[in-house]
Coordinates of C-alpha atoms and ligand atoms in Angstrom, one line a residue:
X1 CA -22.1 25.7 22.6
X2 CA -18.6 25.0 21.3
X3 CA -18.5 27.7 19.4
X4 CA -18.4 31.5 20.4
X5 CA -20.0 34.5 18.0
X6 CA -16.5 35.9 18.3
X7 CA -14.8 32.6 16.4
X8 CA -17.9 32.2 14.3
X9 CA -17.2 35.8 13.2
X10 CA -13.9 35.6 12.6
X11 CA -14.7 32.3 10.4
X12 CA -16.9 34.0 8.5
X13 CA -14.2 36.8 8.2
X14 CA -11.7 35.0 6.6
X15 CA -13.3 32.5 5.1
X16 CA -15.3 35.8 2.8
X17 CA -11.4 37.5 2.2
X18 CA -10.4 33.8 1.2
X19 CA -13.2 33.7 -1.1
X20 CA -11.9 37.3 -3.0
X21 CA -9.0 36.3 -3.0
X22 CA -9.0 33.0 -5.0
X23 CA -7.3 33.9 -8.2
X24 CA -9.6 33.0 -11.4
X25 CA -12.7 33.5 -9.4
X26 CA -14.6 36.3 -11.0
X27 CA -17.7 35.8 -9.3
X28 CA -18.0 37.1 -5.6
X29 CA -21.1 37.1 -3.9
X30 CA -21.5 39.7 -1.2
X31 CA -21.3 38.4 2.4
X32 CA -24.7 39.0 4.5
X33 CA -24.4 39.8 8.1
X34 CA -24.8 36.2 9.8
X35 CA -27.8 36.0 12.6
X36 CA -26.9 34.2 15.9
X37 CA -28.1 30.8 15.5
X38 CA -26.5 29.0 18.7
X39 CA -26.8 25.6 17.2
X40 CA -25.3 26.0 13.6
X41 CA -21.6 25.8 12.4
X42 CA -19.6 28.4 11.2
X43 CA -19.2 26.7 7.5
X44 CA -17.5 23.4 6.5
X45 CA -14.5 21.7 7.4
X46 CA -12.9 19.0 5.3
X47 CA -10.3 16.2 6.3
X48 CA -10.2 13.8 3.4
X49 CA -12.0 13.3 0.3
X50 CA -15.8 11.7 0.4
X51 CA -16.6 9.3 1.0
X52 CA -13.0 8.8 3.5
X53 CA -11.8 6.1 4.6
X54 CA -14.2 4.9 7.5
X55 CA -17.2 5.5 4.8
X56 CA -15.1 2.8 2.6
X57 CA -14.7 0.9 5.5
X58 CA -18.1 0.7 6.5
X59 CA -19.6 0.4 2.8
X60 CA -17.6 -2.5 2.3
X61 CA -19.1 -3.9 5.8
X62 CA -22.7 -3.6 4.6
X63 CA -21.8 -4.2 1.0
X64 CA -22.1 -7.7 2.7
X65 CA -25.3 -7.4 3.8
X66 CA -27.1 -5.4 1.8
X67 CA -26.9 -3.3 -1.9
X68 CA -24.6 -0.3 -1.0
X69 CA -24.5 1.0 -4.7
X70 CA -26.6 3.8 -3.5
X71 CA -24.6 4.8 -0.5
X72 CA -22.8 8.0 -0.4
X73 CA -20.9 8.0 2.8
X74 CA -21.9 7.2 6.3
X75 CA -22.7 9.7 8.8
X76 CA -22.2 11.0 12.4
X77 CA -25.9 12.5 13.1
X78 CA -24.5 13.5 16.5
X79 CA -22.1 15.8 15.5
X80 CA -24.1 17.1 12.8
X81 CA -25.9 20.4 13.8
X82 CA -28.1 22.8 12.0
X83 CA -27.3 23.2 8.2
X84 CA -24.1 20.5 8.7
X85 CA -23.7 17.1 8.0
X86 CA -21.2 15.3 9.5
X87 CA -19.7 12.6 8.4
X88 CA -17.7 9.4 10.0
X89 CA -14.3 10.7 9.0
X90 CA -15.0 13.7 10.5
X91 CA -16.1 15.9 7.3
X92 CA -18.3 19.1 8.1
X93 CA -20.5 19.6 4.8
X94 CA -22.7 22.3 4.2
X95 CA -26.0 20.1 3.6
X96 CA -28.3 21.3 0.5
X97 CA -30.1 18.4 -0.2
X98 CA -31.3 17.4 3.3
X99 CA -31.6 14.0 3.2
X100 CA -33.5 13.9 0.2
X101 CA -35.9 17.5 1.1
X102 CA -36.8 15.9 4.6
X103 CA -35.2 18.1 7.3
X104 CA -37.2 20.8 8.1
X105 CA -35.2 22.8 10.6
X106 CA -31.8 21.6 10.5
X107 CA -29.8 18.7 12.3
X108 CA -29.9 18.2 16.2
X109 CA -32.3 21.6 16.7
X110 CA -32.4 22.3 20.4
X111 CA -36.1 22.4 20.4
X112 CA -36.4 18.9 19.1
X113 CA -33.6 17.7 21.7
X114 CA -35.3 19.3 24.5
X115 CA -38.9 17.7 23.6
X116 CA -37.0 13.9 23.4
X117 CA -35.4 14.4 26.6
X118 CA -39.1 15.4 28.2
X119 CA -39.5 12.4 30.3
X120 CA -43.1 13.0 29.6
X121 CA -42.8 12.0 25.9
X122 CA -40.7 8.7 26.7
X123 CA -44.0 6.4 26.7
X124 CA -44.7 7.9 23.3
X125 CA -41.6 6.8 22.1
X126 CA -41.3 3.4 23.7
X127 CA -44.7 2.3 23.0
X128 CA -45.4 2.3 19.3
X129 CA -49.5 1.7 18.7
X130 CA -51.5 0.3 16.2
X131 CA -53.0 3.6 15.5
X132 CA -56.2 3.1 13.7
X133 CA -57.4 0.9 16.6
X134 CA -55.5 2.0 19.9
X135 CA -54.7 5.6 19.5
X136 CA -53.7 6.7 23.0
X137 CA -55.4 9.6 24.3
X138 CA -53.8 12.6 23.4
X139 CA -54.0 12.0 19.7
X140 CA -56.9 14.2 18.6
X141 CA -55.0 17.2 20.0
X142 CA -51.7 16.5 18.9
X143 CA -52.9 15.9 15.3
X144 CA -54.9 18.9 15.7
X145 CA -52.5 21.1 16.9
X146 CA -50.0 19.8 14.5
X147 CA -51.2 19.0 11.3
X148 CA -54.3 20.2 11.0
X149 CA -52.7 23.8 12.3
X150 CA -51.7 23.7 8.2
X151 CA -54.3 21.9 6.5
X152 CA -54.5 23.3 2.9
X153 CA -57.5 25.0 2.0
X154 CA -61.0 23.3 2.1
X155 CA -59.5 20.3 4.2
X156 CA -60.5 19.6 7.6
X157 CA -59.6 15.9 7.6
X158 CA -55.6 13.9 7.2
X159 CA -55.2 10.9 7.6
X160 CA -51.7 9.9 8.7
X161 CA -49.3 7.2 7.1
X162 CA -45.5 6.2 7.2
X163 CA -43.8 7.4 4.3
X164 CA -44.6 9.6 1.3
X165 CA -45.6 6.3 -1.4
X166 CA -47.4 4.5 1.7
X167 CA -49.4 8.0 1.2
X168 CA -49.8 8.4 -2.1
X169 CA -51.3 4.2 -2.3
X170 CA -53.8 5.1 0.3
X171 CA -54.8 8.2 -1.0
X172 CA -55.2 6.5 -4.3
X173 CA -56.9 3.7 -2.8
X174 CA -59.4 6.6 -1.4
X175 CA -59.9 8.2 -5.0
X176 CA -61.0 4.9 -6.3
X177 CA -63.5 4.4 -3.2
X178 CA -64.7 7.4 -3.6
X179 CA -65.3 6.8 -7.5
X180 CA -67.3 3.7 -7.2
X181 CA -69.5 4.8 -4.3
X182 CA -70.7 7.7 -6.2
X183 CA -70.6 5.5 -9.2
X184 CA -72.9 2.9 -7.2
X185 CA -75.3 5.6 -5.5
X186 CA -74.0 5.4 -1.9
X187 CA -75.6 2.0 -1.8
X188 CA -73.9 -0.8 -0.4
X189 CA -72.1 -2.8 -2.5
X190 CA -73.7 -6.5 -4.3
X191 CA -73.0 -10.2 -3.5
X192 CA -71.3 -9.9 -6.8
X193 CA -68.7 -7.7 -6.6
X194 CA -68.1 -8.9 -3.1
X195 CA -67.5 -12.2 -4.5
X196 CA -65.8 -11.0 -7.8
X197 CA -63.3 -8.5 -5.3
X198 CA -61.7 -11.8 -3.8
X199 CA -60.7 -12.9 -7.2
X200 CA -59.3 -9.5 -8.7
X201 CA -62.4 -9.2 -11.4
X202 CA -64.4 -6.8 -11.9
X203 CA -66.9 -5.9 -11.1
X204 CA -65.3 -6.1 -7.7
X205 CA -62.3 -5.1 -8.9
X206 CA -63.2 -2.2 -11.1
X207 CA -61.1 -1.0 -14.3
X208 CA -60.6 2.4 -13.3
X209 CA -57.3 4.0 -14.0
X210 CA -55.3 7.4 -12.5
X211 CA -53.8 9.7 -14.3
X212 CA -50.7 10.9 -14.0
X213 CA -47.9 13.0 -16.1
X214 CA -44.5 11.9 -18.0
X215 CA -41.8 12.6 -15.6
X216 CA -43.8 12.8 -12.7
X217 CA -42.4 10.9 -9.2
X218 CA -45.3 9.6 -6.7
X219 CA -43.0 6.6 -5.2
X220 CA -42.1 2.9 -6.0
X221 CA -44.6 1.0 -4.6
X222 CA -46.7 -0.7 -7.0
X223 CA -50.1 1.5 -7.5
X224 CA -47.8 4.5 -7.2
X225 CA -44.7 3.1 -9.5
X226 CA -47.9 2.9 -12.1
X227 CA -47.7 7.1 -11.6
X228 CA -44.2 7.2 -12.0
X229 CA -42.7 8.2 -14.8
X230 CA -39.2 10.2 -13.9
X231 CA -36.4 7.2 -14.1
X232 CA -36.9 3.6 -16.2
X233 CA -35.1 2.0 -13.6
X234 CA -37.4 2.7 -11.0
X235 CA -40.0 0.7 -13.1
X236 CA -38.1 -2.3 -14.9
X237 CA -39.2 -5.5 -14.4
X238 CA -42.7 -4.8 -12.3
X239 CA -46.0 -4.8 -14.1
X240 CA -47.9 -1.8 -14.4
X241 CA -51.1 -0.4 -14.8
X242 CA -52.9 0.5 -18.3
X243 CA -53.3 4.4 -16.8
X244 CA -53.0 7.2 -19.1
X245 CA -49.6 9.4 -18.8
X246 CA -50.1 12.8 -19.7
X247 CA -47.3 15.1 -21.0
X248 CA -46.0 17.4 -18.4
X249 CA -45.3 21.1 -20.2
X250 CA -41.5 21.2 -20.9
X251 CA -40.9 25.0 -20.6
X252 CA -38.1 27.7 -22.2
X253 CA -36.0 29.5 -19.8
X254 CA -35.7 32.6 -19.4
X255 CA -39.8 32.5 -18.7
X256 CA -40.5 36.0 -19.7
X257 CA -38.6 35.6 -22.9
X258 CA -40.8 32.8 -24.1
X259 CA -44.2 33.5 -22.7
X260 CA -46.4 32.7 -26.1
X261 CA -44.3 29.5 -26.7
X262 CA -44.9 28.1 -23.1
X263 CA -48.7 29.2 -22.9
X264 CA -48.4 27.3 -26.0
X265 CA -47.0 24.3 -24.8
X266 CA -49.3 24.5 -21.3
X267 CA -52.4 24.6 -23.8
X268 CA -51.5 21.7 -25.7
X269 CA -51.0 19.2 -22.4
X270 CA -54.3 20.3 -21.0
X271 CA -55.7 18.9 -24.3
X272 CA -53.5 16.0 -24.5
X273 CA -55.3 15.5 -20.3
X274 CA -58.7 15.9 -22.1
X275 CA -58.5 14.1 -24.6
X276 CA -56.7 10.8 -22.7
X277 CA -59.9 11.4 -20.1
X278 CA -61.8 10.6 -23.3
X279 CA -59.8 7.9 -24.6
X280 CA -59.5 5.6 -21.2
X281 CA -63.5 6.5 -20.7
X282 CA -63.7 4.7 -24.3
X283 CA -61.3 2.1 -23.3
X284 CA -63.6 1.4 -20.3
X285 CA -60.9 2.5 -18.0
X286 CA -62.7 5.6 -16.3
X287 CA -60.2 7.9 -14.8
X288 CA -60.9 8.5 -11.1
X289 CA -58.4 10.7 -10.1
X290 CA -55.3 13.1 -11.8
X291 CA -52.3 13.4 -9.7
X292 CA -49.2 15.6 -10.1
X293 CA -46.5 17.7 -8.2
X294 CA -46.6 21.0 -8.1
X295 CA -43.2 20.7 -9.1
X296 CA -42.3 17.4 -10.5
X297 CA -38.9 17.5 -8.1
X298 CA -36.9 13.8 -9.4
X299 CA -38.1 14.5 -13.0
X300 CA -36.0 17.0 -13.2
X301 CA -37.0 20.2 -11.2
X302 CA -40.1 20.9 -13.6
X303 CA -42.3 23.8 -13.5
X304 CA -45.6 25.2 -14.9
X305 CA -47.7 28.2 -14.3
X306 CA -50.3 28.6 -12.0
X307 CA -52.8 28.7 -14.9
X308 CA -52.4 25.9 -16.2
X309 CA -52.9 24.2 -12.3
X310 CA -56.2 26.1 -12.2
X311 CA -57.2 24.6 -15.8
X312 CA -56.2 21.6 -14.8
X313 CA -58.2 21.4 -11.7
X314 CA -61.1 22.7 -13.6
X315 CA -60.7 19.7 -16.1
X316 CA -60.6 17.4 -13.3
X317 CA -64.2 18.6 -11.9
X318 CA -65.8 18.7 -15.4
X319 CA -64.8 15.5 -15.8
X320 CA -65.8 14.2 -12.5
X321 CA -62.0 12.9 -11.6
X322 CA -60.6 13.7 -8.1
X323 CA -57.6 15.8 -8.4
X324 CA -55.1 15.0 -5.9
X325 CA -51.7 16.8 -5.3
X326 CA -48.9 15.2 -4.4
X327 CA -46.7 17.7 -1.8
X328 CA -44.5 15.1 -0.6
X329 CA -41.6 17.2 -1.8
X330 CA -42.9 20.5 -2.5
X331 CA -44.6 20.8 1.4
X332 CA -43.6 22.6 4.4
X333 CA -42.7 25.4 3.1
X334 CA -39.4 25.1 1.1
X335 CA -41.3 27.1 -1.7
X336 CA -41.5 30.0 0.3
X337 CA -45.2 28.9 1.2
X338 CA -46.2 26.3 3.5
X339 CA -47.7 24.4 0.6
X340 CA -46.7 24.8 -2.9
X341 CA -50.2 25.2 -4.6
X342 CA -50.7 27.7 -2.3
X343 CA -49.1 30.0 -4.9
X344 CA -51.8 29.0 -7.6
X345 CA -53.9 31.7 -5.7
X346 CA -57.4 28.8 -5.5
X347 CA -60.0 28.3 -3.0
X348 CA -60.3 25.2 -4.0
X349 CA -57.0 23.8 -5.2
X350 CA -57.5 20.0 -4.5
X351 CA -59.4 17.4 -2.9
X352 CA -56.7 15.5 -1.9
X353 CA -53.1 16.8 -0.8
X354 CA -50.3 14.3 0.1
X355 CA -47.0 14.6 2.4
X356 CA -44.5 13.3 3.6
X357 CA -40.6 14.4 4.2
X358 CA -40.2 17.4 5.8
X359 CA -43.8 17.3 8.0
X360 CA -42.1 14.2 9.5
X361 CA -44.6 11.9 9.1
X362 CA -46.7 10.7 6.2
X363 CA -50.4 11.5 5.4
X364 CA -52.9 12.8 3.3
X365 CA -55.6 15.5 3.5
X366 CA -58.6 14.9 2.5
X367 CA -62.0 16.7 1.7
X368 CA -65.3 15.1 3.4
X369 CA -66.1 12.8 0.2
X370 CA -63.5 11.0 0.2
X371 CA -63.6 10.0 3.8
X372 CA -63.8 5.7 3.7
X373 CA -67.2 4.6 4.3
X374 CA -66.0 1.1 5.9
X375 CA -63.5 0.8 8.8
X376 CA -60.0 -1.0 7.5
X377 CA -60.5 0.2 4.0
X378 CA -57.8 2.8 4.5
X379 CA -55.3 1.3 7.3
X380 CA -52.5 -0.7 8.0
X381 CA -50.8 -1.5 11.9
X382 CA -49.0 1.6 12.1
X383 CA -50.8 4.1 9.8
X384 CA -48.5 6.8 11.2
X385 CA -46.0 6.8 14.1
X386 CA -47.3 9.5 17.1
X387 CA -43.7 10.4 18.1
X388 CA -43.1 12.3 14.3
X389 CA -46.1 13.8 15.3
X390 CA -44.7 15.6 18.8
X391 CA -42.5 16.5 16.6
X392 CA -44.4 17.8 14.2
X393 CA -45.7 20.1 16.3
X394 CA -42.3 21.4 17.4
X395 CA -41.5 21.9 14.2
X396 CA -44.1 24.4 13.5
X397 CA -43.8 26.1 16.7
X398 CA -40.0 26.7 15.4
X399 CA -41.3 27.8 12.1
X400 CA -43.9 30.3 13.0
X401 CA -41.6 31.7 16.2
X402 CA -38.4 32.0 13.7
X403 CA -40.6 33.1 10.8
X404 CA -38.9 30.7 8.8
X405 CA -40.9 30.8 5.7
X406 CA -40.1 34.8 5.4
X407 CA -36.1 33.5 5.7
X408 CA -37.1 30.9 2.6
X409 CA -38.1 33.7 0.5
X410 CA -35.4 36.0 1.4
X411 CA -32.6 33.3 0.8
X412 CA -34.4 31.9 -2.0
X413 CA -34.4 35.4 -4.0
X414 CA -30.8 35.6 -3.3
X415 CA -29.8 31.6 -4.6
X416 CA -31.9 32.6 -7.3
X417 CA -30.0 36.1 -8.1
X418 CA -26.9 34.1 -7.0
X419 CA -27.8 31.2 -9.8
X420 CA -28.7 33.3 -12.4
X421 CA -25.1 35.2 -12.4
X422 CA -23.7 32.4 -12.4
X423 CA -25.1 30.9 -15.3
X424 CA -24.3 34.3 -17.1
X425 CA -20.3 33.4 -16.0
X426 CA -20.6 29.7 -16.9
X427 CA -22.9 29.8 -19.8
X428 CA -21.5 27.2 -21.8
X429 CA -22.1 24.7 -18.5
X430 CA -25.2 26.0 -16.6
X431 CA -28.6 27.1 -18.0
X432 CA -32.3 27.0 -16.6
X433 CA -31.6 28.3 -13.4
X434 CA -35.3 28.1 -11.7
X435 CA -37.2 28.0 -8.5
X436 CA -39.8 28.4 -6.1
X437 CA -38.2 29.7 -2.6
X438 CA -35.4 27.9 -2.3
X439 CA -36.7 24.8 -4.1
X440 CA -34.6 25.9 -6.8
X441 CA -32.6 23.7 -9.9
X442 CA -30.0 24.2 -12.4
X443 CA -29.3 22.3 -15.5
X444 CA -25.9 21.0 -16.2
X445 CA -24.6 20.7 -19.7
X446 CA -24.7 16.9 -19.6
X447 CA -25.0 14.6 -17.2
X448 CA -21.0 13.4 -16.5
X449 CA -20.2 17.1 -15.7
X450 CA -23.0 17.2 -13.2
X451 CA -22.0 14.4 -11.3
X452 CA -18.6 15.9 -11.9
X453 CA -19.3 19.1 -10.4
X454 CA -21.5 17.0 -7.6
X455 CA -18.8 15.2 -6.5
X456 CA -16.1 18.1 -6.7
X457 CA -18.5 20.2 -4.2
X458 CA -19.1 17.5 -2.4
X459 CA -14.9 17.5 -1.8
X460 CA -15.3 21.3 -1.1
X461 CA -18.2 20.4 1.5
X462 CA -21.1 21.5 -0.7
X463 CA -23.9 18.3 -0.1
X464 CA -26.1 18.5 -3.2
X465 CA -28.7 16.3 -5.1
X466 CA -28.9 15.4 -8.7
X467 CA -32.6 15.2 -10.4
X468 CA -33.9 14.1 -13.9
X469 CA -31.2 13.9 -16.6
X470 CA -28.7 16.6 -15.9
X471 CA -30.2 19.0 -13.2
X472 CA -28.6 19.8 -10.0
X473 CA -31.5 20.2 -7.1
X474 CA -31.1 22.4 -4.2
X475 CA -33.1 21.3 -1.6
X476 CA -31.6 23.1 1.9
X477 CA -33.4 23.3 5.2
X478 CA -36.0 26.2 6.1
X479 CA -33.3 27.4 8.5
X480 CA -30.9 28.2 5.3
X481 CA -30.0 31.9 5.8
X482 CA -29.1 34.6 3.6
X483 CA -25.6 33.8 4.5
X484 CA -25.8 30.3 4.1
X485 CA -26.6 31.3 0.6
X486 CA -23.5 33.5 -0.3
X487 CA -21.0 31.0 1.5
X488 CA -22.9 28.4 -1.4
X489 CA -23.0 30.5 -4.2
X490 CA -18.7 31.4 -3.1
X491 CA -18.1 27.7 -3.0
X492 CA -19.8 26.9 -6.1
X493 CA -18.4 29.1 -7.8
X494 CA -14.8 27.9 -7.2
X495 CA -15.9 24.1 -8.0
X496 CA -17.3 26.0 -11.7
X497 CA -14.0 27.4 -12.0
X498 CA -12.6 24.3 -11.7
X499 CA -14.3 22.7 -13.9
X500 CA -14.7 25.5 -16.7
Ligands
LIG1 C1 -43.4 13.9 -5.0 C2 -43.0 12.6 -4.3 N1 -44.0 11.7 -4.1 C3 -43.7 10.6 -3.4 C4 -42.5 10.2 -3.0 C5 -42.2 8.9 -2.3 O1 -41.9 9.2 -1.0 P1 -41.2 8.0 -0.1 O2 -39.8 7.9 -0.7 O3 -41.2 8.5 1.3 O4 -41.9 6.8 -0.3 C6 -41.4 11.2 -3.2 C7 -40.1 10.8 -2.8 O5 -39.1 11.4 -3.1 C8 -41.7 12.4 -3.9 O6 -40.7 13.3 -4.1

């Protein structure tokens, strides 16, 4: 590699006396002996501001194409290397928002290279298939060696899927299935609702409604945009569903200071969830299935206690609605556990979990009952894409042989501590500091000063992600070490300074 311990040391060296010696910069955060990890960079490197010119350049050359008002700079993906983005001016930025949460083990890993350059795995990638008819022959294994290797608890079935909304549809799609055949007796279904199913009536097309929570994110296509509830502009303009929207608990920080209030405020959601179940049953709009985040990540970074997941769940099974959650974000193991309601301590948390993101490909779990009773009721050509399954199964090898998820909690509890000094220093801008592993947020004092600090990082080569109104995400890679963490929390520090 082009880069020997020795310089990487010496980087990390100076780059730590640099740090101290900044004048104004109160907070220092101690710098943790840095593992050999041949593939990574020694820290970031900046030539012009972002996006430089080439970015410009190359915005303005799609701008013709396409919308570009979303683009934040182009990139060179074969420079980039472990926890570094780099981009087409030749900017080296510390990456902690992963292309939206979906790298698991960094950029360019050798042990994804080496499986692409297996001439064994070329057909896989040359010849896409139509999976749900054509699978070739090694698929059983390879989906049982990869994701079924981490099913969540109670789930010995996934079905896979592109992307995380193409997910949640189907796996909504599956709820209501599963509702009407129950509803119907596991009989087959009558002339009529054949006939009245090609006409969107019911009863072929039933009135049954999902419920979902204010602030939640489960994608923009249109079933799922009916769930979403983080951003208006996601939703203007396309016609919804009449499903009922919970409130999500809005708790106080710090948690242990306001315990009563937010057992308060969990206790009065679960009612409001009750009492909506009632209202759409009245309505004639049964509800067939609750989904939610573990942690509603585009709202806004929003948590709530494993009690009230529990309760929830329970609520769900008196009431005879399928509780499915929605891991597209929270999943492989950026919480510090491969799966986020893993931490609600449940033998039977769900009975549907979706993914996406960092397992590569798209999918869903699912217990027995909810297994389609008709072929082509859940499926579309691709329903998956094998190659992110190879993948996949790298992946975890990397995971379990690096013991990644014991790396996530260590840096996590160190971002965290990191965080929460430096909302202490910078009280009047930062508060809220929270977190999960290193799934982990801040809040901003309003929203122009995030983006200011955003994009001031970003200059400093800190890449970071925004979330609901004034909240700055943190989303790294599971192969974010301890010292990734302190060269971070240095950096940060000297953009808050900046700003203060
Ligand atoms: C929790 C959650 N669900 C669903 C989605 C939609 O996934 P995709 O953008 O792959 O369609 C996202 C995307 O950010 C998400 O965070």
């Amino acid at each position: 590699m082009a880069y020997s311990v020795i310089s990487r040391r010496l980087a990390l060296t100076l780059n730590t006396n640099l740090r101290l010696s900044v004048s104004g910069c109160r907070y220092a955060s101690k710098a943790a002996p840095k593992a050999q990890v041949d593939f990574d960079y020694d820290g970031p490197s900046m030539k012009t501001e972002v996006p430089g010119p080439r970015s410009r350049e190359l915005t303005k050359q799609l701008g013709e194409i396409q919308n570009v008002a979303a683009v934040n700079f182009f990139c060179n993906y074969e420079e980039s290397r472990g926890n570094y983005l780099v981009d087409v001016d030749g900017n080296r930025m510390l990456d902690i928002y992963t292309q939206i949460s979906s790298i698991p083990i960094g950029y360019n890993h050798p042990a994804l290279l080496k499986l692409m350059s297996n001439p064994n795995n070329l057909s896989t990638v040359v010849n896409r298939p139509a999976l749900g008819i054509l699978p070739p022959e090694n698929f059983p294994d390879k989906i049982t060696e990869s994701l079924l290797s981490v099913a969540p608890s109670g789930m010995t079935r996934v079905q896979t899927m592109a992307c995380g909304s193409c997910s949640n549809e189907n796996a909504y799609k599956a709820m209501f299935i599963w509702y009407r055949n129950k509803e119907r007796g596991h009989t087959s279904p009558s002339n009529e609702e054949l006939r009245t199913s090609m006409i969107n009536q019911g009863p072929g097309c039933p009135d049954l409604s999902i419920l979902s929570f204010m602030g939640g994110f489960h994608g923009r296509t249109l079933g799922c945009l009916a769930t979403t509830h983080s951003k208006a502009i996601h939703k203007l303009d396309v016609p919804a569903f009449d499903w009922p929207i919970a409130p999500f608990p809005k708790l106080q920080y710090p948690l242990e200071e306001f315990s009563r209030e937010n057992a308060q405020e969990e206790a009065r959601c679960l009612e409001q969830v009750e009492d909506l179940i009632g209202k759409w049953r009245q309505k004639g709009k049964p509800v067939a299935g609750i989904v939610i985040e573990p942690i509603q990540a585009e709202g806004g970074d929003n948590h709530a206690s494993a009690e009230f997941f529990r309760s929830l769940r329970k609520i769900a099974s008196k009431h005879g609605c399928a509780f499915h959650v929605d891991e597209v974000q929270t999943g492989g193991g950026c919480t510090g556990k491969f799966w986020a309601h893993e931490h609600w301590g449940m033998d039977d948390p769900a009975d549907i979990v979706s993914f996406s993101k960092k397992l590569l490909t798209g999918g869903f779990y699912y217990k027995d009952a909810f297994q389609a009773d008709q072929p082509y009721r859940i499926f579309n050509t691709w329903m998956g894409d094998p190659t992110k399954n190879l993948l996949l199964s790298e992946v975890l090898s990397v995971i379990r042989r690096e013991n990644l998820l014991v790396e996530v909690n260590r840096s996590g509890k160190a971002l965290m501590n990191g965080l929460n000094e430096l909302q202490a220093q910078y009280a009047g801008i930062l508060s809220r500091a929270r977190g999960q592993g290193t799934f982990c947020a801040i809040d901003v004092c309003d929203d122009a000063t995030r983006n200011n600090i955003l994009q001031k990082a970003r200059n400093k080569g800190i890449l970071l992600g925004a979330c609901g109104d004034r909240s700055i995400r943190f989303r790294p890679a599971l192969v974010f070490k301890e010292y990734h963490v302190h060269m971070f929390l240095n950096l940060f520090n000297d953009v808050l300074a900046q700003i203060k």
